[in-house]
mmCIF file of C-alpha atoms in Angstrom:
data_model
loop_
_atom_site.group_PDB
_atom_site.id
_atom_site.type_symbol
_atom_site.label_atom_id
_atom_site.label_comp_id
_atom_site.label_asym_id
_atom_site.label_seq_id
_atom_site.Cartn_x
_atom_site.Cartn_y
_atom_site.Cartn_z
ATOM 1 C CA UNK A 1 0.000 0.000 0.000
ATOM 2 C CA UNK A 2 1.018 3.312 0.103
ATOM 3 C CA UNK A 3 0.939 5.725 2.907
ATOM 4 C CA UNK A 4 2.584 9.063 3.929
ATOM 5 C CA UNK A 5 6.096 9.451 5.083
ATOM 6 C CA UNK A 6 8.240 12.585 5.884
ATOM 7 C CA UNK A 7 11.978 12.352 4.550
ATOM 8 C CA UNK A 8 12.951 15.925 5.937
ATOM 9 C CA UNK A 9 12.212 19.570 6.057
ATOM 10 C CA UNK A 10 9.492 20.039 3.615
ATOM 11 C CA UNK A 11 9.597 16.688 2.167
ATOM 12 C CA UNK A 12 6.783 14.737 2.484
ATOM 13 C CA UNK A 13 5.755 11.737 -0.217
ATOM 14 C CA UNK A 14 3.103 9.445 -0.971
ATOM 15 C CA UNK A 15 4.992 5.690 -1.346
ATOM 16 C CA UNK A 16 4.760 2.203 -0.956
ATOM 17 C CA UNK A 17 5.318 0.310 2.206
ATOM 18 C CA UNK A 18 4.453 -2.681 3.607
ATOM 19 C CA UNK A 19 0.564 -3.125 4.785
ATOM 20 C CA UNK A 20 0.360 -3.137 8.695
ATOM 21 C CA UNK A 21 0.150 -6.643 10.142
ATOM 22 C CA UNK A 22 -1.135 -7.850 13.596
ATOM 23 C CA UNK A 23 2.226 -8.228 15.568
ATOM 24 C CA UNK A 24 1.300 -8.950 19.043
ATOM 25 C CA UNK A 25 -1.727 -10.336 20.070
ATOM 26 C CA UNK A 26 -3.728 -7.435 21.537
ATOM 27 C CA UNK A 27 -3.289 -5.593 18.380
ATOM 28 C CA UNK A 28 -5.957 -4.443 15.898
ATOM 29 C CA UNK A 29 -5.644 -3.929 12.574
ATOM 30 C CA UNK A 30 -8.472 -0.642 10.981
ATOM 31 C CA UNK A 31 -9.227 0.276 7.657
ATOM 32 C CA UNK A 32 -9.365 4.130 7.859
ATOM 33 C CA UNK A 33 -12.042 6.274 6.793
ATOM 34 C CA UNK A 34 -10.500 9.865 7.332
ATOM 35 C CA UNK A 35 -7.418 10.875 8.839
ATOM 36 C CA UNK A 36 -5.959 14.376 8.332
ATOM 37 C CA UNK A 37 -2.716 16.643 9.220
ATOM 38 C CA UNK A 38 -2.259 18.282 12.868
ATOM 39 C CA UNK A 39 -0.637 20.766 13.411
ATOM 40 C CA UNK A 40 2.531 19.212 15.703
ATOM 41 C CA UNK A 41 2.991 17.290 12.499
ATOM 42 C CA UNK A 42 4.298 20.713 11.210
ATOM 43 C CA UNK A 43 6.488 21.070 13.788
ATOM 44 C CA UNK A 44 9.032 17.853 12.221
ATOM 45 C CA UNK A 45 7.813 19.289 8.774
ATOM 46 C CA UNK A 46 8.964 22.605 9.499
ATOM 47 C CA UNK A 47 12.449 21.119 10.615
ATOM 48 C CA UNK A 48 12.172 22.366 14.048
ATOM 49 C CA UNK A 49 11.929 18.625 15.801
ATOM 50 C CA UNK A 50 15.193 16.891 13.284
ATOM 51 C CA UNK A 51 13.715 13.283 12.249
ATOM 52 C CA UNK A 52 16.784 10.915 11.729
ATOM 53 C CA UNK A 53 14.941 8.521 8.604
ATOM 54 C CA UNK A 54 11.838 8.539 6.461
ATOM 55 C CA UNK A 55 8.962 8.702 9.368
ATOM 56 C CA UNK A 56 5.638 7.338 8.960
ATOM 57 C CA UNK A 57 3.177 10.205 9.997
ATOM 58 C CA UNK A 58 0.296 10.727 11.003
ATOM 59 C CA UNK A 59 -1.510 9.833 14.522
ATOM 60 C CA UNK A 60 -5.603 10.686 14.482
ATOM 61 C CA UNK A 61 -7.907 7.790 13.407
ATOM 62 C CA UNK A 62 -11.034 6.294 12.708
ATOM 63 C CA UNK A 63 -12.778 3.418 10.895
ATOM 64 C CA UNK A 64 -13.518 0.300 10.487
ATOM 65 C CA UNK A 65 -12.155 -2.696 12.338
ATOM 66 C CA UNK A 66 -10.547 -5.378 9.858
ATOM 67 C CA UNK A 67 -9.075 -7.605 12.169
ATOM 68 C CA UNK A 68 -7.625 -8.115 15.485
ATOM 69 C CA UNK A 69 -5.472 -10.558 17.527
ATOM 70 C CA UNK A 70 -6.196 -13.316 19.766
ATOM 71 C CA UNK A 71 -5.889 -11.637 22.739
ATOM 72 C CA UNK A 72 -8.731 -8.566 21.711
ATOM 73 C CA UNK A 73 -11.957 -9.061 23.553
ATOM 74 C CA UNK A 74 -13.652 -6.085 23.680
ATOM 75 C CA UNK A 75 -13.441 -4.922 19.753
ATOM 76 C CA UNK A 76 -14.617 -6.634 16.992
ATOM 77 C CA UNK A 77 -14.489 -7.100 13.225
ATOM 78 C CA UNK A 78 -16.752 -5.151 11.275
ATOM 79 C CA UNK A 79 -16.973 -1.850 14.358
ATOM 80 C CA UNK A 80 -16.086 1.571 14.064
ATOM 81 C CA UNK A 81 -14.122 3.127 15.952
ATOM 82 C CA UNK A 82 -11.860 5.434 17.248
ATOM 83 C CA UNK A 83 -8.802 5.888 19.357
ATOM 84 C CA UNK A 84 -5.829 8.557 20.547
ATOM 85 C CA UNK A 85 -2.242 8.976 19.626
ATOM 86 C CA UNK A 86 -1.187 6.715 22.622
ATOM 87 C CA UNK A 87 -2.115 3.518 22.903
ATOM 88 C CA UNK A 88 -2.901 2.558 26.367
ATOM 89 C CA UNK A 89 -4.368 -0.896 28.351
ATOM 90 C CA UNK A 90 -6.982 1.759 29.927
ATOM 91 C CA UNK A 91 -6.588 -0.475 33.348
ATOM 92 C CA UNK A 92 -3.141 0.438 34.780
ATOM 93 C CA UNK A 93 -3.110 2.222 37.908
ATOM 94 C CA UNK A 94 -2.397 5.761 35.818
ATOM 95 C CA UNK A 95 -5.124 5.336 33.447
ATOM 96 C CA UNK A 96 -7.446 4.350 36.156
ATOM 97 C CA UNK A 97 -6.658 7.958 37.651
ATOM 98 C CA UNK A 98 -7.677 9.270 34.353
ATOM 99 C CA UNK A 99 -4.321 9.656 32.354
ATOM 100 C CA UNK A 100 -3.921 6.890 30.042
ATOM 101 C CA UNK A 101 -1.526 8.836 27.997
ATOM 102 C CA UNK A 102 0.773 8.296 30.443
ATOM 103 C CA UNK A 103 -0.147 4.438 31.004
ATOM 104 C CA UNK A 104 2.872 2.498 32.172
ATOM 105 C CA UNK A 105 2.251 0.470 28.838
ATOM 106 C CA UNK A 106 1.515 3.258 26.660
ATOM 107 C CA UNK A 107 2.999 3.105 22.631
ATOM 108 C CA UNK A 108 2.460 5.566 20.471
ATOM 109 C CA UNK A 109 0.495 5.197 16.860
ATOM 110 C CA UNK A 110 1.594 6.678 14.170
ATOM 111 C CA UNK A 111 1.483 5.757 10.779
ATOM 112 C CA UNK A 112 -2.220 7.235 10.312
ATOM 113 C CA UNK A 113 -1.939 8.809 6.934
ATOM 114 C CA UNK A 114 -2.470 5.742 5.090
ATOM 115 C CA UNK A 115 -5.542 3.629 4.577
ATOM 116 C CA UNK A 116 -4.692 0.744 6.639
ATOM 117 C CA UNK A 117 -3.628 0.837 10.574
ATOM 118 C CA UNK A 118 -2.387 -0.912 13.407
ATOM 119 C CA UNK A 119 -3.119 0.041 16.702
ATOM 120 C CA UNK A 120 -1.510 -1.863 19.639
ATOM 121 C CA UNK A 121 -3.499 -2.621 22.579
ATOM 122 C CA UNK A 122 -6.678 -2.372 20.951
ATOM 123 C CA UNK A 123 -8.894 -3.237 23.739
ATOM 124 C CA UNK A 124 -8.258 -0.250 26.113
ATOM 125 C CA UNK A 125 -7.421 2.017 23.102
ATOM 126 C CA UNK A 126 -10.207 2.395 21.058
ATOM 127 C CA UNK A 127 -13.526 3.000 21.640
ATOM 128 C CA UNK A 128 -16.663 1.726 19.176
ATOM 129 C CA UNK A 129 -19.209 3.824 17.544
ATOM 130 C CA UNK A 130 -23.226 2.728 18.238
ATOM 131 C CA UNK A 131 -22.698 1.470 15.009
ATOM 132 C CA UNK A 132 -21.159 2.854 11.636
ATOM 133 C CA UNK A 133 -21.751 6.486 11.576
ATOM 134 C CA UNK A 134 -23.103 8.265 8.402
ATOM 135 C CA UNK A 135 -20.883 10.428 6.178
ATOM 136 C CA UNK A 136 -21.226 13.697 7.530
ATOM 137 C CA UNK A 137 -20.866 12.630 10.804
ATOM 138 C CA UNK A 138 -17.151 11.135 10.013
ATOM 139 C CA UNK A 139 -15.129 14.507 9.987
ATOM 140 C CA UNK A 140 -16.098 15.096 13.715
ATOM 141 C CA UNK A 141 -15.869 11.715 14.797
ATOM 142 C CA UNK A 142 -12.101 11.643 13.473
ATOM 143 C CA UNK A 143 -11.873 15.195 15.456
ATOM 144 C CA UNK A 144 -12.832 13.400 18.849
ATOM 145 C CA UNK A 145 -9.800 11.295 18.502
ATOM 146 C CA UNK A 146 -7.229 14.175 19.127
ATOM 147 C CA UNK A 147 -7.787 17.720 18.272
ATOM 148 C CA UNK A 148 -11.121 18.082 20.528
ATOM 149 C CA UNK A 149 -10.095 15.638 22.870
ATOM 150 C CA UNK A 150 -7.301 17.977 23.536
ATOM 151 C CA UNK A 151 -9.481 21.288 23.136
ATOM 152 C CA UNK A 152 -11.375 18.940 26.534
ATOM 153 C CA UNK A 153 -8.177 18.273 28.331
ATOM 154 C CA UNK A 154 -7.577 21.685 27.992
ATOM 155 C CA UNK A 155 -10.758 22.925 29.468
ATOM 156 C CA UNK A 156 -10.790 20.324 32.091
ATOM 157 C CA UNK A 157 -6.845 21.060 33.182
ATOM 158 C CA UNK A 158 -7.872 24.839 33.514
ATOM 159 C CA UNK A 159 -10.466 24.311 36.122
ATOM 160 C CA UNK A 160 -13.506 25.597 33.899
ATOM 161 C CA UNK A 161 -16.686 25.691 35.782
ATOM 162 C CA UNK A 162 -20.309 27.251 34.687
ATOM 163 C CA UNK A 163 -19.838 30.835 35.085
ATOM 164 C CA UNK A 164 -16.277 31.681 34.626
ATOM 165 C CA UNK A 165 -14.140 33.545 32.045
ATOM 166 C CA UNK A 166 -11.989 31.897 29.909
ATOM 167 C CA UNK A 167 -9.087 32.951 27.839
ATOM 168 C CA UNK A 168 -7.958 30.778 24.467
ATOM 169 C CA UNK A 169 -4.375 31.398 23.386
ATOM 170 C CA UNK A 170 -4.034 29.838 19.704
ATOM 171 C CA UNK A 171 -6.319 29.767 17.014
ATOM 172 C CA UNK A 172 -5.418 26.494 15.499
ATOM 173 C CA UNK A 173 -8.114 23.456 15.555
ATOM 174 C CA UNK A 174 -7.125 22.706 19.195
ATOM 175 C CA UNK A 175 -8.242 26.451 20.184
ATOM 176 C CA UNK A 176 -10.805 26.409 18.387
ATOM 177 C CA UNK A 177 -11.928 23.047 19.591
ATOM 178 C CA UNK A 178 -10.393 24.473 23.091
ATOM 179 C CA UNK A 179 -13.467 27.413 22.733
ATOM 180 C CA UNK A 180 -15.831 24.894 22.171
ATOM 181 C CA UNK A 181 -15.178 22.967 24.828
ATOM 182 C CA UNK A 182 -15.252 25.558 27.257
ATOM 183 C CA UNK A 183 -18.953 26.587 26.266
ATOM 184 C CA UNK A 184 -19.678 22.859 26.835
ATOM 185 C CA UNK A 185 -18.563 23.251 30.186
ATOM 186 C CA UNK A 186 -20.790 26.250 30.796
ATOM 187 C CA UNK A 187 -18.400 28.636 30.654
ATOM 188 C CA UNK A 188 -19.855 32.519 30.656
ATOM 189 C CA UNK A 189 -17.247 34.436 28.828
ATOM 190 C CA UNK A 190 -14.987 32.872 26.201
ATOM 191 C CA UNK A 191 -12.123 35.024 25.202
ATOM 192 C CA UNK A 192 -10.382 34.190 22.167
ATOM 193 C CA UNK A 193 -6.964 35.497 21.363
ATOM 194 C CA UNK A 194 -6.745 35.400 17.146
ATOM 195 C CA UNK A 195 -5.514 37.951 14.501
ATOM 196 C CA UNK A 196 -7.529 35.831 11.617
ATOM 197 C CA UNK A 197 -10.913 36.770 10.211
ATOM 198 C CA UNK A 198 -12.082 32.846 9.486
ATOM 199 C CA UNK A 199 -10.762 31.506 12.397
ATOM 200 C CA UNK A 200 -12.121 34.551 14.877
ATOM 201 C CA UNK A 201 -15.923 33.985 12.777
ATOM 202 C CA UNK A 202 -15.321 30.570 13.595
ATOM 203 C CA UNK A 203 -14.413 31.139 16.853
ATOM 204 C CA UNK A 204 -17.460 33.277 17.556
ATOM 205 C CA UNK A 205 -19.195 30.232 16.361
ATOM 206 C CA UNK A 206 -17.919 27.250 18.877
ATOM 207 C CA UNK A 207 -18.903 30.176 21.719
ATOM 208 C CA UNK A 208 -15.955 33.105 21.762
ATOM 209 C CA UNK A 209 -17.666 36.120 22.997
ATOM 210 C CA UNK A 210 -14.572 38.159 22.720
ATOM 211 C CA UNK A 211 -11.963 38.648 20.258
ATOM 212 C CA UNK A 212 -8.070 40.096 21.320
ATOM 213 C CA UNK A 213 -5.918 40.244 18.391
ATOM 214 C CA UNK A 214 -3.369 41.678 20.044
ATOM 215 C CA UNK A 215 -0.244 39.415 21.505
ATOM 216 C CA UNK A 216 2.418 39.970 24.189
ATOM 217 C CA UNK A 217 2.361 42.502 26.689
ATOM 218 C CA UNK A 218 -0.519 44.540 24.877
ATOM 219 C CA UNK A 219 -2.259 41.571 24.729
ATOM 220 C CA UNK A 220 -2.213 40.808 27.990
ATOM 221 C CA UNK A 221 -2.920 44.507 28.778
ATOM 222 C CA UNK A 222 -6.252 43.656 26.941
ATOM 223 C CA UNK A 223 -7.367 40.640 28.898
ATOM 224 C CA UNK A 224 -6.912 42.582 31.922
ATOM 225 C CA UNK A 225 -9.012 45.671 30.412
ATOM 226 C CA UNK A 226 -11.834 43.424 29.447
ATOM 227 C CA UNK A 227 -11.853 41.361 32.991
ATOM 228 C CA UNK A 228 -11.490 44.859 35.167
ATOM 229 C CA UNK A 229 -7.875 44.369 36.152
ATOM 230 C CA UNK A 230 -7.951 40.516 37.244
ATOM 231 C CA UNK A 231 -7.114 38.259 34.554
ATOM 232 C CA UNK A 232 -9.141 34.880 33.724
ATOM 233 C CA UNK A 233 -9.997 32.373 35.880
ATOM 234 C CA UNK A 234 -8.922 29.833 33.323
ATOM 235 C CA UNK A 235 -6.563 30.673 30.194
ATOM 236 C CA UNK A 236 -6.447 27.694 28.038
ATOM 237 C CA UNK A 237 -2.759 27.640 25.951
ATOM 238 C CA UNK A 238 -2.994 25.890 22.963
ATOM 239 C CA UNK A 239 0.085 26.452 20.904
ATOM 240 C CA UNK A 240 3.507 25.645 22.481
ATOM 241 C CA UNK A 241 5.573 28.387 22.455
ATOM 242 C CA UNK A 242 7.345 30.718 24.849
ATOM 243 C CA UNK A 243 5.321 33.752 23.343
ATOM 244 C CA UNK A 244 1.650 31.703 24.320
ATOM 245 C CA UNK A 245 3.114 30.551 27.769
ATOM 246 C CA UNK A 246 4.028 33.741 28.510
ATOM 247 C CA UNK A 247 0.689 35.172 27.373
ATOM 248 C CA UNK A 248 -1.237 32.581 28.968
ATOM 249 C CA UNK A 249 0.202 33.074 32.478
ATOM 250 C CA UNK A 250 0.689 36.773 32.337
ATOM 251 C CA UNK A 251 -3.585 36.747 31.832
ATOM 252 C CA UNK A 252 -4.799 34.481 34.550
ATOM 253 C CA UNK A 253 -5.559 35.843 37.595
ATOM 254 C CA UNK A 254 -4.339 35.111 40.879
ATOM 255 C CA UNK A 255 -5.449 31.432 42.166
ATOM 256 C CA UNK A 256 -6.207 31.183 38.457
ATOM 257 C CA UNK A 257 -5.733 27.791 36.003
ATOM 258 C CA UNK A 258 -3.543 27.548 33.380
ATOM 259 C CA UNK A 259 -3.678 24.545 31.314
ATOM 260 C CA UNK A 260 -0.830 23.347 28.358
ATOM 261 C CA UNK A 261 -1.406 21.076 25.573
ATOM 262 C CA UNK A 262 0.624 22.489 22.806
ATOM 263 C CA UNK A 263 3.284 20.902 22.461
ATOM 264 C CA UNK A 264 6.313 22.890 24.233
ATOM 265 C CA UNK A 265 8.711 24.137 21.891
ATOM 266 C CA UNK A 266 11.847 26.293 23.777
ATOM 267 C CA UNK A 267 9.232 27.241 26.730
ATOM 268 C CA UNK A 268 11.555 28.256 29.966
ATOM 269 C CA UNK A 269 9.706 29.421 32.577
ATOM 270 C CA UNK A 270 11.003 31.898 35.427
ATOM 271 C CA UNK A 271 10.735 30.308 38.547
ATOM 272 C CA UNK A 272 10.648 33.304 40.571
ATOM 273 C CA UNK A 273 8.465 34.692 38.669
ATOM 274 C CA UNK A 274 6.314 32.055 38.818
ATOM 275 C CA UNK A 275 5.697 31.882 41.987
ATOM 276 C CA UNK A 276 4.349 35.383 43.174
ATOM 277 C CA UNK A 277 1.607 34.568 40.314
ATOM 278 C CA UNK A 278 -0.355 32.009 42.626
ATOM 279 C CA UNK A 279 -1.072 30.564 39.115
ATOM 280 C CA UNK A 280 -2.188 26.393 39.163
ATOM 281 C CA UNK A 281 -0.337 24.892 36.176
ATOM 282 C CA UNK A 282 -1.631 21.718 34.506
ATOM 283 C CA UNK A 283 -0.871 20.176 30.952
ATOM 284 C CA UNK A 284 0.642 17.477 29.210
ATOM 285 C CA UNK A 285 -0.346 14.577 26.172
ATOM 286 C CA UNK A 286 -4.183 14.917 26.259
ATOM 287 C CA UNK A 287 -5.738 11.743 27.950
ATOM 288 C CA UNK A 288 -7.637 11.601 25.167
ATOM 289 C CA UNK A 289 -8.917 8.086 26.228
ATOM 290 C CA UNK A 290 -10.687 9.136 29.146
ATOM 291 C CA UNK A 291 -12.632 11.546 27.261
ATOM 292 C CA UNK A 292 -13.799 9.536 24.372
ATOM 293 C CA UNK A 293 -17.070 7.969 25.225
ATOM 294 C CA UNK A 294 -18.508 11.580 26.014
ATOM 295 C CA UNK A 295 -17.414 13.097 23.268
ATOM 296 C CA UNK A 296 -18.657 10.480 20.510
ATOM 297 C CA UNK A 297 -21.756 10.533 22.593
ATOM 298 C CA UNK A 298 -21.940 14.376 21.918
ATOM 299 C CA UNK A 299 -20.577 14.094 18.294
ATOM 300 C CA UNK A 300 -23.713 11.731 18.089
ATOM 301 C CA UNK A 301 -26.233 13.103 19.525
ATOM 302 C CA UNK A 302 -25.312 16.073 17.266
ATOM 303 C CA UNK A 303 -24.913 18.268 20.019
ATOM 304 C CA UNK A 304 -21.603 19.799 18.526
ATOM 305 C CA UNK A 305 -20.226 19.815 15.647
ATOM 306 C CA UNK A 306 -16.579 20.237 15.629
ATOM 307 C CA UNK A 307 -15.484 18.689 12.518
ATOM 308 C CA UNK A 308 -15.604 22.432 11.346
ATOM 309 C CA UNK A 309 -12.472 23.275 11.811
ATOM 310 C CA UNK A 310 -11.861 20.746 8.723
ATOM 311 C CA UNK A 311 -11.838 23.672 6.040
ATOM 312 C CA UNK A 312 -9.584 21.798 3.733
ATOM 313 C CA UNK A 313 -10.730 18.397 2.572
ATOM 314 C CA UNK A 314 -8.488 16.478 0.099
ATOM 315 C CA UNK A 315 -7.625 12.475 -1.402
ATOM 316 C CA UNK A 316 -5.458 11.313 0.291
ATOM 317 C CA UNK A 317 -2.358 10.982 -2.279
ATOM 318 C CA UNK A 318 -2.689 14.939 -1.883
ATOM 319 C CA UNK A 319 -1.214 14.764 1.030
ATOM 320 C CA UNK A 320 1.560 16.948 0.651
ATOM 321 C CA UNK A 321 -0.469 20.087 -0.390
ATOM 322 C CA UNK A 322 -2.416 19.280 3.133
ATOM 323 C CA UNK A 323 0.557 19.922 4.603
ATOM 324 C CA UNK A 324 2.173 23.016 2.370
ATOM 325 C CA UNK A 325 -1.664 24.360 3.157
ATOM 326 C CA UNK A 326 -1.353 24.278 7.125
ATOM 327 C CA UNK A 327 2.036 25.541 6.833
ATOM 328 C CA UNK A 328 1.162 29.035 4.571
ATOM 329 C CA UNK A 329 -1.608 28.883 7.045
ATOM 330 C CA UNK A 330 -4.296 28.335 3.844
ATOM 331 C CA UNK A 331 -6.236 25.753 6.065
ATOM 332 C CA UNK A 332 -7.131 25.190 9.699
ATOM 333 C CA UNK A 333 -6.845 21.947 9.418
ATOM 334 C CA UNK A 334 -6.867 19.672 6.038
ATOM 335 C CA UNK A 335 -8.819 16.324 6.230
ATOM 336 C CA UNK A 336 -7.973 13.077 4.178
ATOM 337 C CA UNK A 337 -9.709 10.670 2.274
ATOM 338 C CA UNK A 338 -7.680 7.542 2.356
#
């Protein structure tokens, strides 16, 4: 078959490799029915995180189940489903206290940019579908297994509660997704920090009730003007650089939450500093296990739809321009069709 791997900066084909194969006995094997680009895929694409040999990419899923080992109970043949970018056996004592991307078994999948994958530990990884879900509902379904599981995490880390204020640093799927979330979870106002017309409309959309466009100290400044001097209870920081972290904590108030789910890229953060901010910091790998039998149940009840942020939709031997488009910042987020 032929799937998607990334030889270096820039360089992304479309070539054969071998077909995935059941290799241990709790593994599954799914034919895919969407998969798509995220954006910490552009971060090895960008040459920022050095790859040493031609990597497979790609790590959010769903579809159909083809086969599975001996050892799979719990997922069958013939199911749809969906999983995260860790596997995990969903009963060790870390995923049991509701982090099972940081299971003491956990392997990562990758390899999702193709139309055929394996997924280790199939039993506690993936989650099944009432049954297989029509067309339109695919696109959201295959955002529940990463980029709004993560928006979640992040709402959850930061503490939001009915009735707070909320800040959103990043405009990428996972703020968006982060915005939606947070309306979800009741919160009152949404504040999201964007300088770009589709992504603030769509923003407005998934719940923002403010826009900031401005960054660093002034934007800050402009949290602060808009919350009477205090900051946000919860700032949700969805990008992964020093300029966001900085942001992020520099808006919460004190006692407020600050949650982290972009990946960190050169974030140092001043100690001292720090400290006389009475600021709660949580982040991390999304547990995006944990989260998925609420979200599909949402995604199928059609009580949000946050396959949106999919504003690029291409085959999947396009692959390459999927990326190129996230990079020039073209597309939110560009969807495949194996």
């Amino acid at each position: 078959m032929k799937a998607t791997l990334l030889h270096g900066a820039r360089d992304v084909r479309f070539e054969e490799v071998a077909p995935p194969r059941i290799t241990e006995p709790t593994d599954a094997i799914l034919r895919l029915s969407a998969t798509c680009v995220c954006g910490s895929d552009l971060w090895p694409y960008r040459g920022i995180q050095a790859i040493e040999r031609p990597t497979p990419m790609g790590h959010e899923y769903c579809g159909i189940v083809e086969e599975v080992g001996g050892a799979v109970k719990s997922i069958k043949p013939g199911q749809f489903v969906i999983g995260s970018f860790f596997a995990s056996d969903n009963t060790c004592p870390i995923c049991r206290e509701g982090y099972p991307s940081s299971c003491q078994h956990r392997k990562s999948v990758s390899g999702a940019q193709a139309p055929l994958l394996r997924v280790p530990l199939a039993d506690g990884t993936l989650v099944a579908t009432p049954e297989v879900p029509p067309a339109d509902l695919i696109p959201s379904m295959l955002a529940v297994s990463d980029v709004f599981g993560t928006g979640w995490f992040a709402a959850d880390a930061a503490n939001v509660k009915p009735g707070s204020t909320v800040v959103v640093v990043g405009d990428g799927a996972v703020g968006l997704l982060a915005v939606l979330s947070a309306k979800q979870k009741g919160a009152e106002r949404i504040i999201a920090m964007s300088r770009h017309p589709t992504r603030q409309a769509l923003a407005r959309e998934f719940g923002a009730t403010d826009i900031v466009t401005e960054r660093g100290d002034a934007g800050i400044a402009h949290i602060k003007e808009l919350t009477k001097g205090l900051g946000a209870s919860s700032v949700l920081e969805c990008v992964g650089t020093q300029e966001s972290m900085t942001q992020a904590i520099g808006a919460t108030r004190p006692g407020g939450f600050v949650s982290y789910v972009g990946v960190p890229h050169g974030v140092q953060l001043d100690g001292a500093k720090l400290f006389f901010t009475h600021v709660h910091l949580h982040g991390g790998p999304a547990p995006v296990r944990r989260f998925l039998p609420e979200l599909i149940a949402l995604v199928w009840n059609r009580k949000v739809n946050p396959g949106k942020v999919f504003d690029l939709t291409l085959p999947l031997d396009q692959v390459a321009e999927g990326y190129r488009a996230m990079d020039e910042r073209r597309a939110i987020k560009a969807l495949l069709r194996p």
